[in-house]
XYZ file of C-alpha atoms in Angstrom:
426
model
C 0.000 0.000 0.000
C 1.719 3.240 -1.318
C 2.319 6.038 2.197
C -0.674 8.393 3.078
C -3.054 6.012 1.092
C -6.526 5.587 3.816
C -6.478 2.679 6.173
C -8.727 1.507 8.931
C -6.565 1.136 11.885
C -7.819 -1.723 14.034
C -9.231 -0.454 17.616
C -8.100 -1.226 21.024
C -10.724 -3.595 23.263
C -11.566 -1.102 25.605
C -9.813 1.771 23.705
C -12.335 3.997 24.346
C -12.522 3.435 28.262
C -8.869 3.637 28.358
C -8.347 6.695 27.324
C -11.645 8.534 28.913
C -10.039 7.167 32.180
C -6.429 8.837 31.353
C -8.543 12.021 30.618
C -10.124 11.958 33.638
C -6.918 10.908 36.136
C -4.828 13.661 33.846
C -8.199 16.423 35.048
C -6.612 15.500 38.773
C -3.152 15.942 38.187
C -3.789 19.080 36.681
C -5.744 20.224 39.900
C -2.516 20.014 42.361
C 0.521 19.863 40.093
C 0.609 23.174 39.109
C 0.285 24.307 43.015
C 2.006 21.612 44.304
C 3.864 23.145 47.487
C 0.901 24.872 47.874
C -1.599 22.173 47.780
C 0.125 20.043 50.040
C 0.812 22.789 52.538
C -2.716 24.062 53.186
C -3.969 20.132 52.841
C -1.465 18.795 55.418
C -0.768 22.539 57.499
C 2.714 21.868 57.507
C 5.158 24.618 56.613
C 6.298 25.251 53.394
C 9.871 24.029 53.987
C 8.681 20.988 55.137
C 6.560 19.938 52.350
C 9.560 20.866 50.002
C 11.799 18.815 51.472
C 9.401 15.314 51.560
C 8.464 16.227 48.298
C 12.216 16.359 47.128
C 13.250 13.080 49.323
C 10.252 10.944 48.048
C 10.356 12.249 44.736
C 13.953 10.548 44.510
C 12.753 7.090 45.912
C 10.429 7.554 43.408
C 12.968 7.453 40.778
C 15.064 4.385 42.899
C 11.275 2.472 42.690
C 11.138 2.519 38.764
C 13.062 -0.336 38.068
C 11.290 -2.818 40.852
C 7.957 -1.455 38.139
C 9.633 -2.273 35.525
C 9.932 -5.958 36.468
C 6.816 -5.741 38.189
C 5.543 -5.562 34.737
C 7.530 -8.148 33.669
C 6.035 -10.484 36.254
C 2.666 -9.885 36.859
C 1.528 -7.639 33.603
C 0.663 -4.110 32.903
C -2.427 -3.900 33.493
C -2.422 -5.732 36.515
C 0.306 -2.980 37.872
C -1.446 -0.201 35.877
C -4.480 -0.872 38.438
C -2.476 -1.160 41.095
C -0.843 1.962 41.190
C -4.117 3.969 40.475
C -5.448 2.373 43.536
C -2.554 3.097 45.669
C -2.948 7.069 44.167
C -6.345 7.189 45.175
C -5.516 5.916 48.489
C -2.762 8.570 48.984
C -4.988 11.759 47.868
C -7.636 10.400 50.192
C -5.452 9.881 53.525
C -3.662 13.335 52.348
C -5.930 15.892 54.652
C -5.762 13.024 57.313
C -1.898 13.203 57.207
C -1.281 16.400 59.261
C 2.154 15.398 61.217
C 5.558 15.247 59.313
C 5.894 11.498 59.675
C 2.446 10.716 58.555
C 2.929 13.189 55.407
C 6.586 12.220 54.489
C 4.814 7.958 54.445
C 1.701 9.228 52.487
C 4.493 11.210 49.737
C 6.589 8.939 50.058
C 4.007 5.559 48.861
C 2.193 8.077 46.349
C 5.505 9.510 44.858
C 6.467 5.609 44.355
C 3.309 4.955 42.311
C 3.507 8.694 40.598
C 7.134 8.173 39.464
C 6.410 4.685 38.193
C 3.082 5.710 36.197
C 4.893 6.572 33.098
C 6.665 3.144 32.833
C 3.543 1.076 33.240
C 1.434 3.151 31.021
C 3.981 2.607 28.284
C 4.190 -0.918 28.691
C 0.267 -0.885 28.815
C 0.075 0.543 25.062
C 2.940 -2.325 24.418
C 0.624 -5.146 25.920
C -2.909 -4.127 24.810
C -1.911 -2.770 20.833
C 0.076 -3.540 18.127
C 1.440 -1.681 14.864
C 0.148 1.398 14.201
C -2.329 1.354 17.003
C 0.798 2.554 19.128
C 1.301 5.171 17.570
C -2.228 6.495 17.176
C -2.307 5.492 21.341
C 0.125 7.842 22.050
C -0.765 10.457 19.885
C -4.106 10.272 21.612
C -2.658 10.183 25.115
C -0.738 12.921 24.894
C -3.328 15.325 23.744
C -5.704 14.111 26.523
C -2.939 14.489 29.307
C -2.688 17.909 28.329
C -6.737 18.650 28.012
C -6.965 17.007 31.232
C -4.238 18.911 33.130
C -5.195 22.383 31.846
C -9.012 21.728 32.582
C -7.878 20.460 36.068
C -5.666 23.807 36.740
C -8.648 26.339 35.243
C -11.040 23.744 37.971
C -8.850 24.349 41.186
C -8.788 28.067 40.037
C -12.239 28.321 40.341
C -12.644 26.326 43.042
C -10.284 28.485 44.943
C -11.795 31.517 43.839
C -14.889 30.670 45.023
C -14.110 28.895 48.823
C -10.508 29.885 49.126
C -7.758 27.882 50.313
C -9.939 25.671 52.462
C -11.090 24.155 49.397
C -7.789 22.364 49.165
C -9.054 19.777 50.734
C -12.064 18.879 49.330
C -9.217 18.682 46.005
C -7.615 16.218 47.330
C -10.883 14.018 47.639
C -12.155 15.124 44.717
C -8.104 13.945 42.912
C -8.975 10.758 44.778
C -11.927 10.296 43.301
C -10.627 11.170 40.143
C -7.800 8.500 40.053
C -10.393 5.672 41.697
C -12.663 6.154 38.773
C -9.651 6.085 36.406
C -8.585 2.789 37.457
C -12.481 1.127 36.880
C -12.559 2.484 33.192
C -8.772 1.476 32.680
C -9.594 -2.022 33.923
C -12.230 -2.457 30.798
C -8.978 -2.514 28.256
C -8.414 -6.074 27.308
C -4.459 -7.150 26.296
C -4.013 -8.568 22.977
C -3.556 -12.259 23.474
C -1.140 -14.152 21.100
C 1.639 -16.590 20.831
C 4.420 -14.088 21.122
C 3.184 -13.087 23.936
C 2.399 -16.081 25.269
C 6.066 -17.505 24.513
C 7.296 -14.272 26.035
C 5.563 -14.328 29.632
C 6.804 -17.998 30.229
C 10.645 -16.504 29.299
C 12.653 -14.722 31.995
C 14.637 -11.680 30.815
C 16.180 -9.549 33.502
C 17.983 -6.397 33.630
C 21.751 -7.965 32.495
C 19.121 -8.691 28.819
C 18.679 -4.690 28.639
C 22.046 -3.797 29.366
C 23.431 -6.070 26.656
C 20.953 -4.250 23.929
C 23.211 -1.993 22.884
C 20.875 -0.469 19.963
C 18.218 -0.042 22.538
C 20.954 2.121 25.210
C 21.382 3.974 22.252
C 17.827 4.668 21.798
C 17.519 5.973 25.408
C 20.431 7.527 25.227
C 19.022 9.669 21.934
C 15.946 10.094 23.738
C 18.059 11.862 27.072
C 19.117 14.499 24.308
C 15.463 15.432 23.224
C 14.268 15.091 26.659
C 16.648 18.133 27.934
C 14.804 20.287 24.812
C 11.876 19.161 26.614
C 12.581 20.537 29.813
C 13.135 24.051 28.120
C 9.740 25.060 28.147
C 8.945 24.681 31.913
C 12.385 25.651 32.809
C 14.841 27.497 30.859
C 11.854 29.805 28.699
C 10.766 31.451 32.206
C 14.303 32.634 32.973
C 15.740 33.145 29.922
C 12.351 35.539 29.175
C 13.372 37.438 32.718
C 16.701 37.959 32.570
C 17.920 37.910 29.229
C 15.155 39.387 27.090
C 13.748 41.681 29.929
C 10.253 40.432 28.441
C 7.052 40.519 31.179
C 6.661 37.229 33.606
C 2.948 37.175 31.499
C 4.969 35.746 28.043
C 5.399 33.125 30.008
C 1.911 32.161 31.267
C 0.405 33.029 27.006
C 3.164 30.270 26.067
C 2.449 27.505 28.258
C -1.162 27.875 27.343
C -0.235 28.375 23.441
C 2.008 25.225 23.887
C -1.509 23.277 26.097
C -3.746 24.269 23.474
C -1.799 23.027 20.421
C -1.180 19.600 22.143
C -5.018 18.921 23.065
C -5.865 20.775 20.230
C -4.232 19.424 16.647
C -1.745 16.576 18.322
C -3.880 13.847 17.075
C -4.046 15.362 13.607
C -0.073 15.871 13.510
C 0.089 12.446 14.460
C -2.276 10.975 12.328
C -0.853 13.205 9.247
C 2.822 11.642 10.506
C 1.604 8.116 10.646
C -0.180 7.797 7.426
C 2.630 9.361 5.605
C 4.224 5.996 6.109
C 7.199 7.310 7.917
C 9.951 5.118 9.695
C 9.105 5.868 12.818
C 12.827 6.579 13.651
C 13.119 9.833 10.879
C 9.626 10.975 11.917
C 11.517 11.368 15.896
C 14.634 12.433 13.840
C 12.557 15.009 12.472
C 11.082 16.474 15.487
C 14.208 16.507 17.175
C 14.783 18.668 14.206
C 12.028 20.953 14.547
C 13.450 21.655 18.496
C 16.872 22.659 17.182
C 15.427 25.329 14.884
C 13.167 26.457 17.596
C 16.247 26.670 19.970
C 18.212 28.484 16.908
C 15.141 30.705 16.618
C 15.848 31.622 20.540
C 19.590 32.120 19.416
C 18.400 34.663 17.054
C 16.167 36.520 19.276
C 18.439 37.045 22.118
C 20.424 38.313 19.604
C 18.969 40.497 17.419
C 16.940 41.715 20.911
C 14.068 43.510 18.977
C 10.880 45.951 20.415
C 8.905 44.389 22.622
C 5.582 43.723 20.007
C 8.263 41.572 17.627
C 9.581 39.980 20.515
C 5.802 38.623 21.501
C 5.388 38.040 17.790
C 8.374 36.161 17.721
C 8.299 34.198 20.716
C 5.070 33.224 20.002
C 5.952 31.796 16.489
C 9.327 29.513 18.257
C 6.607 28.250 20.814
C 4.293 26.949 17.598
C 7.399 25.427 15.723
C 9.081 23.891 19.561
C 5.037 22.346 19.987
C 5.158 20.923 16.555
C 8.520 19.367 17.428
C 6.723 17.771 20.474
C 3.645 16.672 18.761
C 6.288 14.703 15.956
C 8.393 13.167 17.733
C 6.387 12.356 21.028
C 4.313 9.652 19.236
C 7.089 7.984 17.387
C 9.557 7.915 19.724
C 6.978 6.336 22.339
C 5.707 4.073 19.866
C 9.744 2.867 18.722
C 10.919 2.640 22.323
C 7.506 0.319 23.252
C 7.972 -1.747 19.822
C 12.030 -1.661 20.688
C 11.472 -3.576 23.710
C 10.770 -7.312 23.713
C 7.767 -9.060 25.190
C 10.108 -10.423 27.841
C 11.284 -7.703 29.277
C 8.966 -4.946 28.499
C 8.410 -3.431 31.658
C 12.168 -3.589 32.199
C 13.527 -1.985 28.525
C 10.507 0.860 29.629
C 11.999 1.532 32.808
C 15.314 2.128 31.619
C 13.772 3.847 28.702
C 11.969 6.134 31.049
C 15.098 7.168 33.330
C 16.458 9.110 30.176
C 13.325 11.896 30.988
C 14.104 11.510 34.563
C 17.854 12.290 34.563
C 17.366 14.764 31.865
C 14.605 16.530 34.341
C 16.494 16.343 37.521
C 19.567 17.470 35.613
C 17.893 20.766 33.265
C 17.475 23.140 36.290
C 21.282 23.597 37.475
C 22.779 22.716 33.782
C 20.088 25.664 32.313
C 20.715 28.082 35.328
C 24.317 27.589 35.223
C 24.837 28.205 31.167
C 22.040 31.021 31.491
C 24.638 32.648 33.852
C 27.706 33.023 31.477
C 25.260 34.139 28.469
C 21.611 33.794 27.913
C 21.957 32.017 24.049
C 24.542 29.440 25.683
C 22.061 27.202 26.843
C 19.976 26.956 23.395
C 22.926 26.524 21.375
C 23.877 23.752 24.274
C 19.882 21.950 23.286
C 20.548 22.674 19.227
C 23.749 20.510 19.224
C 21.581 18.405 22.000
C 18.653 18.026 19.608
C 21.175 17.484 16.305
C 22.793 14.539 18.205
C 19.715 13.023 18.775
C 18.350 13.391 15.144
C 21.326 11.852 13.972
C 21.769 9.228 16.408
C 18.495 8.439 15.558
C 18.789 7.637 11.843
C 21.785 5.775 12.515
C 20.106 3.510 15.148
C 17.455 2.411 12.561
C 19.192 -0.754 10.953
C 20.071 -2.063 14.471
C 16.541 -2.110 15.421
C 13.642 -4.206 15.001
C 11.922 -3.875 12.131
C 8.638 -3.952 13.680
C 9.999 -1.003 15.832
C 11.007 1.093 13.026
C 7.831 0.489 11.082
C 4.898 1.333 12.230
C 3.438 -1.473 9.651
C 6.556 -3.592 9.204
C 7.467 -5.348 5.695
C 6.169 -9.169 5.855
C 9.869 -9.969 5.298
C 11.961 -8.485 7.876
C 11.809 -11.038 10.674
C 12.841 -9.966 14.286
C 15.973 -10.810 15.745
C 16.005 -13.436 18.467
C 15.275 -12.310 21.878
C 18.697 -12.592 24.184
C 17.502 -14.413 27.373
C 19.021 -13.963 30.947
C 20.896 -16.969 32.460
């Protein structure tokens, strides 16, 4: 079939209750995330210095937890430990307003922070286990815009709610987040796993972490990804600062391109996608290409701070590098989720996924003092650092593609590329 002709992609069992519960547990991340020190002071009425400091401690055990989920996966299944860790964030948000000494808070954190850091890894094993092909990609795609529609109608909710009952109302969030993630986990559980002999053959085969480590095309995979995942931290971290002290801009730039950046996602990411996948691209150069996209949107930074202009061309302009860095995101998000899920065997999904998944958490613990630091000597230092970042990755990417699977690279494989043989731990 020729690229871009029309096909009916087959549908998930329970697609549709999948992803209305991932809408509706993204709606309650979006109502305490955004105010997390916050929310947890006024919920808990400890002081603000202690709730930073749990939060920081538990957030990394949270990251030391990821790998005990990935095998958890392994072991018991994805959706198994999908459901599982909804429950145990229900539980958490619930017991939150109940938690009101520092030892109570720091074990409620620290058992919700566990489940919170893991989520990512068993979601992405979930899409591995309950869809194949192309349904991956269009999975992710879909995800993604969701998550983002959730988390901004969750924010705009708390606002109101806030507005209306004041800070009190904090805790009535929490049971309502609760709530939120319970009912998640009951539409979640509809999804059925697609049952066949390769997965079959794969549960009754034990692959541990020494199989992962030995994948060398797949370190190089996370590896790439650790280089677009610093251009991903940009927006939250580096744009703020850089908009401050280098451009002298207003703080309010910042809040119109977070919600220019939310409202692209929810609002054409699916169409991106789908345009993407039916152009029959190798999944590998459509990631290659929206690592691209971020380097000339960190160029187009380069420029700016350069060329300094008034301050109507520099909202015109930094306006127009937000829409090209979101179209970078909405490329290469799908595809690279899809390759790293279709990367990683049956065997050791939940294992490849974890490791996978530490190249976004070392790349967001590390963006804050690498950013602040650069920013310091000169404010274009630290997007010319992300260009060459984002340029690596492209071409890492591209020259990772004949060491990986074909039914990783190809969204719709060809019939004759068979996939190498699964190495199995002794």
């Amino acid at each position: 079939m020729k690229p871009g002709a029309s096909v009916r992609e087959p549908r998930v069992e329970g697609e549709r209750s999948l992803l209305f519960g991932i809408g509706i547990s993204a709606v309650g991340i979006g109502m305490y995330v955004p105010f997390s020190l916050v929310f947890f002071h006024h919920v808990t009425g400890l002081s603000f210095t202690l709730v930073g400091l749990v939060m920081t401690v538990t957030g990394v055990a949270g990251l030391a937890f990821m790998p005990l989920a990935g095998s958890a996966v392994d072991r018991f299944g994805a959706k198994k430990v999908n459901l599982a860790l909804y429950g145990i964030r229900a539980l958490g948000f619930a017991l939150y307003p109940l938690a009101g000494s520092l030892p109570a808070f720091a074990a409620v954190a620290l058992v919700t922070a566990l489940a919170d850091r893991s989520f990512a890894v068993v979601q992405q094993s979930l899409i591995g286990e309950v869809a194949r092909g192309a349904a991956r990609d269009r999975l992710q795609a879909a995800i993604r815009a969701l998550q983002n529609a959730g988390m901004g109608a969750g924010a705009l909710l708390v606002s109101a709610v806030l507005a209306l009952w004041g800070t009190g109302a904090f805790t009535y969030t929490a049971w309502g987040n609760s709530l939120a993630f319970a009912l998640a986990g009951l539409l979640v559980a509809r999804v059925r796993p697609v049952r066949d002999a390769e997965a079959a053959s794969a549960r009754r085969a034990s692959a541990g972490y020494r199989t992962v480590l030995r994948d060398r095309p797949f370190l190089g995979l996370t590896a790439a990804n650790f280089l677009t995942a610093l251009g991903y931290s940009a927006l939250s971290v580096l744009f703020p600062l850089y908009l401050s002290t280098w451009l002298k801009a207003p703080d309010s730039l910042t809040g119109a391109a977070f919600t220019l950046n939310t409202a692209l996602c929810a609002g054409i990411g699916v169409l991106v996608a789908g345009r993407v996948r039916r152009s029959g691209a190798r999944r590998t150069r459509s990631a290659a290409l929206g690592a691209l996209l971020f380097a000339a949107a960190f160029v187009g930074q380069i420029v700016l701070g350069t060329v300094r202009p008034g301050q109507s061309a520099t909202l015109v302009a930094l306006l127009a590098v937000v829409v090209l860095y979101t179209l970078g995101e909405l490329v290469h998000s799908p595809s690279g989720g899809a390759l790293s899920v279709s990367a990683a065997p049956e065997a050791a999904r939940g294992r490849y996924l974890a490791t996978y998944q530490l190249s976004y958490s070392l790349a967001g613990a590390l963006a804050p003092s690498l950013f602040t630091a650069l920013l310091a000597v000169d404010g274009r230092l630290p997007w010319a650092v992300l260009t060459v970042a984002a340029l690596g990755a492209a071409l890492a990417l591209v020259r990772l593609e004949p060491h990986l699977p074909a039914d990783a690279v190809h969204a719709e494989p060809p019939a004759a590329a068979p996939r190498p043989p699964v190495p199995v731990a002794a």
